[in-house]
Amino acid sequence: LVGALHAMSWGLILVVLLLLIWSIISVEIIHPIAWRVHDQPNQNSEWCRQTFSTVMRTTLYFFVTLVAGDSWAMCAVPIVEDSPWTWSVFAVSLVTIQVGFLNLVLAVIV
C-alpha cells in the first residue's frame, strides 16, 4: 500500500508538471488564435476566449480535457477548424499526458 501511494504521489506531481508545460506552450501559441476565433458571441465564447490567456486557466482546461476527457468540442475544435496546424499541439499534449504518461503511472501501480 505504501509503495502504491508513493508511486501515485510521484505520478500526480509529474502529471501536474506536464500539464503546466503544455499550458505554458499553449498560452504562447494558441492564445492569439483563441482570442480571434471566439470573438463571436455565444454562451461559451467568453470562457473559451479567456481559457488560453493564463497558465492557470489553461492548466484547468487541459485537466478537464486531457485527464477527465471532457469538453473537447467546446474550445479546441473551433480553434483547430480556424488554424488546422494547432491540432498538433492538442494531439501531442493528448498523447504525452493521457495515452503515454497516465498509462505508464497505471502500469507502475498495478
Tab-separated table of N, CA and C in Angstrom, residues 31-92:
chain	number	residue	atom	x	y	z
A	31	HIS	N	-3.156	31.238	-27.573
A	31	HIS	CA	-3.943	32.360	-27.052
A	31	HIS	C	-4.364	33.371	-28.123
A	32	PRO	N	-3.467	33.844	-29.004
A	32	PRO	CA	-3.932	34.800	-30.030
A	32	PRO	C	-4.975	34.208	-30.968
A	33	ILE	N	-4.850	32.935	-31.262
A	33	ILE	CA	-5.821	32.283	-32.150
A	33	ILE	C	-7.163	32.141	-31.439
A	34	ALA	N	-7.143	31.723	-30.173
A	34	ALA	CA	-8.383	31.566	-29.413
A	34	ALA	C	-9.095	32.902	-29.251
A	35	TRP	N	-8.342	33.960	-29.066
A	35	TRP	CA	-8.932	35.291	-28.915
A	35	TRP	C	-9.675	35.692	-30.189
A	36	ARG	N	-9.082	35.366	-31.341
A	36	ARG	CA	-9.700	35.701	-32.622
A	36	ARG	C	-10.885	34.786	-32.937
A	37	VAL	N	-10.740	33.477	-32.688
A	37	VAL	CA	-11.770	32.512	-33.063
A	37	VAL	C	-13.033	32.686	-32.237
A	38	HIS	N	-12.865	32.919	-30.949
A	38	HIS	CA	-14.032	33.007	-30.069
A	38	HIS	C	-14.506	34.442	-29.903
A	39	ASP	N	-14.380	35.219	-30.968
A	39	ASP	CA	-14.830	36.607	-30.951
A	39	ASP	C	-16.338	36.715	-31.138
A	40	GLN	N	-16.950	35.709	-31.777
A	40	GLN	CA	-18.391	35.714	-31.985
A	40	GLN	C	-19.098	35.448	-30.653
A	41	PRO	N	-20.160	36.198	-30.359
A	41	PRO	CA	-20.837	35.977	-29.071
A	41	PRO	C	-21.691	34.707	-29.081
A	42	ASN	N	-21.452	33.853	-28.112
A	42	ASN	CA	-22.331	32.728	-27.794
A	42	ASN	C	-22.104	32.379	-26.336
A	43	GLN	N	-22.747	31.336	-25.862
A	43	GLN	CA	-22.698	31.061	-24.428
A	43	GLN	C	-21.314	30.667	-23.927
A	44	ASN	N	-20.477	30.070	-24.751
A	44	ASN	CA	-19.152	29.624	-24.315
A	44	ASN	C	-18.018	30.508	-24.808
A	45	SER	N	-18.324	31.518	-25.620
A	45	SER	CA	-17.248	32.256	-26.282
A	45	SER	C	-16.370	33.013	-25.297
A	46	GLU	N	-16.928	33.634	-24.288
A	46	GLU	CA	-16.097	34.404	-23.354
A	46	GLU	C	-15.202	33.488	-22.529
A	47	TRP	N	-15.752	32.356	-22.076
A	47	TRP	CA	-14.924	31.418	-21.316
A	47	TRP	C	-13.815	30.852	-22.193
A	48	CYS	N	-14.155	30.452	-23.405
A	48	CYS	CA	-13.146	29.902	-24.310
A	48	CYS	C	-12.135	30.958	-24.732
A	49	ARG	N	-12.584	32.178	-24.839
A	49	ARG	CA	-11.678	33.265	-25.206
A	49	ARG	C	-10.624	33.482	-24.125
A	50	GLN	N	-11.039	33.338	-22.874
A	50	GLN	CA	-10.138	33.548	-21.750
A	50	GLN	C	-9.348	32.292	-21.365
A	51	THR	N	-9.735	31.133	-21.879
A	51	THR	CA	-9.122	29.871	-21.461
A	51	THR	C	-7.616	29.854	-21.658
A	52	PHE	N	-7.143	30.328	-22.772
A	52	PHE	CA	-5.713	30.271	-23.068
A	52	PHE	C	-4.993	31.575	-22.746
A	53	SER	N	-5.606	32.410	-21.905
A	53	SER	CA	-4.985	33.695	-21.569
A	53	SER	C	-3.993	33.595	-20.414
A	54	THR	N	-4.192	32.650	-19.501
A	54	THR	CA	-3.258	32.481	-18.383
A	54	THR	C	-2.886	31.009	-18.262
A	55	VAL	N	-1.760	30.753	-17.620
A	55	VAL	CA	-1.308	29.376	-17.430
A	55	VAL	C	-2.271	28.622	-16.529
A	56	MET	N	-2.793	29.272	-15.502
A	56	MET	CA	-3.719	28.602	-14.585
A	56	MET	C	-5.009	28.178	-15.293
A	57	ARG	N	-5.580	29.057	-16.088
A	57	ARG	CA	-6.807	28.699	-16.823
A	57	ARG	C	-6.543	27.602	-17.847
A	58	THR	N	-5.404	27.668	-18.503
A	58	THR	CA	-5.063	26.644	-19.485
A	58	THR	C	-4.810	25.304	-18.809
A	59	THR	N	-4.184	25.324	-17.630
A	59	THR	CA	-3.971	24.086	-16.883
A	59	THR	C	-5.300	23.473	-16.478
A	60	LEU	N	-6.230	24.303	-16.040
A	60	LEU	CA	-7.573	23.808	-15.708
A	60	LEU	C	-8.242	23.207	-16.936
A	61	TYR	N	-8.144	23.884	-18.070
A	61	TYR	CA	-8.741	23.369	-19.299
A	61	TYR	C	-8.113	22.036	-19.711
A	62	PHE	N	-6.784	21.961	-19.659
A	62	PHE	CA	-6.130	20.709	-20.013
A	62	PHE	C	-6.445	19.597	-19.019
A	63	PHE	N	-6.605	19.930	-17.759
A	63	PHE	CA	-7.006	18.900	-16.798
A	63	PHE	C	-8.389	18.361	-17.144
A	64	VAL	N	-9.307	19.255	-17.460
A	64	VAL	CA	-10.673	18.824	-17.806
A	64	VAL	C	-10.680	18.009	-19.090
A	65	THR	N	-9.922	18.434	-20.098
A	65	THR	CA	-9.977	17.735	-21.385
A	65	THR	C	-9.068	16.517	-21.437
A	66	LEU	N	-7.850	16.618	-20.921
A	66	LEU	CA	-6.893	15.526	-21.073
A	66	LEU	C	-7.014	14.465	-19.990
A	67	VAL	N	-7.206	14.875	-18.753
A	67	VAL	CA	-7.280	13.900	-17.667
A	67	VAL	C	-8.697	13.373	-17.520
A	68	ALA	N	-9.689	14.268	-17.509
A	68	ALA	CA	-11.078	13.837	-17.361
A	68	ALA	C	-11.715	13.450	-18.696
A	69	GLY	N	-11.176	13.936	-19.810
A	69	GLY	CA	-11.699	13.579	-21.124
A	69	GLY	C	-13.010	14.243	-21.478
A	70	ASP	N	-13.197	15.482	-21.078
A	70	ASP	CA	-14.473	16.174	-21.272
A	70	ASP	C	-14.257	17.489	-22.023
A	71	SER	N	-15.242	17.927	-22.767
A	71	SER	CA	-15.333	19.274	-23.358
A	71	SER	C	-14.328	19.585	-24.457
A	72	TRP	N	-13.917	18.605	-25.247
A	72	TRP	CA	-13.017	18.905	-26.356
A	72	TRP	C	-13.664	19.838	-27.366
A	73	ALA	N	-14.930	19.619	-27.648
A	73	ALA	CA	-15.587	20.368	-28.717
A	73	ALA	C	-15.855	21.820	-28.354
A	74	MET	N	-15.839	22.143	-27.080
A	74	MET	CA	-16.211	23.490	-26.674
A	74	MET	C	-15.194	24.535	-27.148
A	75	CYS	N	-13.924	24.325	-26.924
A	75	CYS	CA	-12.907	25.329	-27.271
A	75	CYS	C	-11.907	24.864	-28.319
A	76	ALA	N	-11.481	23.621	-28.248
A	76	ALA	CA	-10.395	23.159	-29.120
A	76	ALA	C	-10.837	23.004	-30.570
A	77	VAL	N	-12.014	22.467	-30.807
A	77	VAL	CA	-12.443	22.210	-32.185
A	77	VAL	C	-12.568	23.493	-33.000
A	78	PRO	N	-13.183	24.573	-32.484
A	78	PRO	CA	-13.207	25.810	-33.282
A	78	PRO	C	-11.812	26.369	-33.575
A	79	ILE	N	-10.879	26.195	-32.642
A	79	ILE	CA	-9.513	26.672	-32.867
A	79	ILE	C	-8.842	25.856	-33.973
A	80	VAL	N	-9.018	24.544	-33.943
A	80	VAL	CA	-8.425	23.679	-34.973
A	80	VAL	C	-9.079	23.926	-36.323
A	81	GLU	N	-10.380	24.200	-36.350
A	81	GLU	CA	-11.038	24.499	-37.622
A	81	GLU	C	-10.509	25.793	-38.228
A	82	ASP	N	-10.177	26.758	-37.381
A	82	ASP	CA	-9.654	28.024	-37.878
A	82	ASP	C	-8.188	27.903	-38.299
A	83	SER	N	-7.393	27.247	-37.477
A	83	SER	CA	-5.960	27.075	-37.750
A	83	SER	C	-5.617	25.598	-37.633
A	84	PRO	N	-5.695	24.860	-38.733
A	84	PRO	CA	-5.531	23.409	-38.679
A	84	PRO	C	-4.205	22.920	-38.091
A	85	TRP	N	-3.150	23.706	-38.183
A	85	TRP	CA	-1.861	23.271	-37.640
A	85	TRP	C	-1.886	23.151	-36.124
A	86	THR	N	-2.855	23.777	-35.444
A	86	THR	CA	-2.913	23.701	-33.982
A	86	THR	C	-3.319	22.317	-33.493
A	87	TRP	N	-3.818	21.468	-34.383
A	87	TRP	CA	-4.154	20.107	-33.948
A	87	TRP	C	-2.918	19.426	-33.386
A	88	SER	N	-1.737	19.794	-33.893
A	88	SER	CA	-0.521	19.149	-33.404
A	88	SER	C	-0.278	19.449	-31.926
A	89	VAL	N	-0.574	20.661	-31.480
A	89	VAL	CA	-0.413	20.990	-30.060
A	89	VAL	C	-1.371	20.159	-29.217
A	90	PHE	N	-2.632	20.108	-29.644
A	90	PHE	CA	-3.619	19.336	-28.893
A	90	PHE	C	-3.336	17.835	-28.965
A	91	ALA	N	-2.942	17.348	-30.134
A	91	ALA	CA	-2.691	15.912	-30.293
A	91	ALA	C	-1.474	15.457	-29.504
A	92	VAL	N	-0.393	16.203	-29.568
A	92	VAL	CA	0.816	15.805	-28.853
A	92	VAL	C	0.608	15.912	-27.348
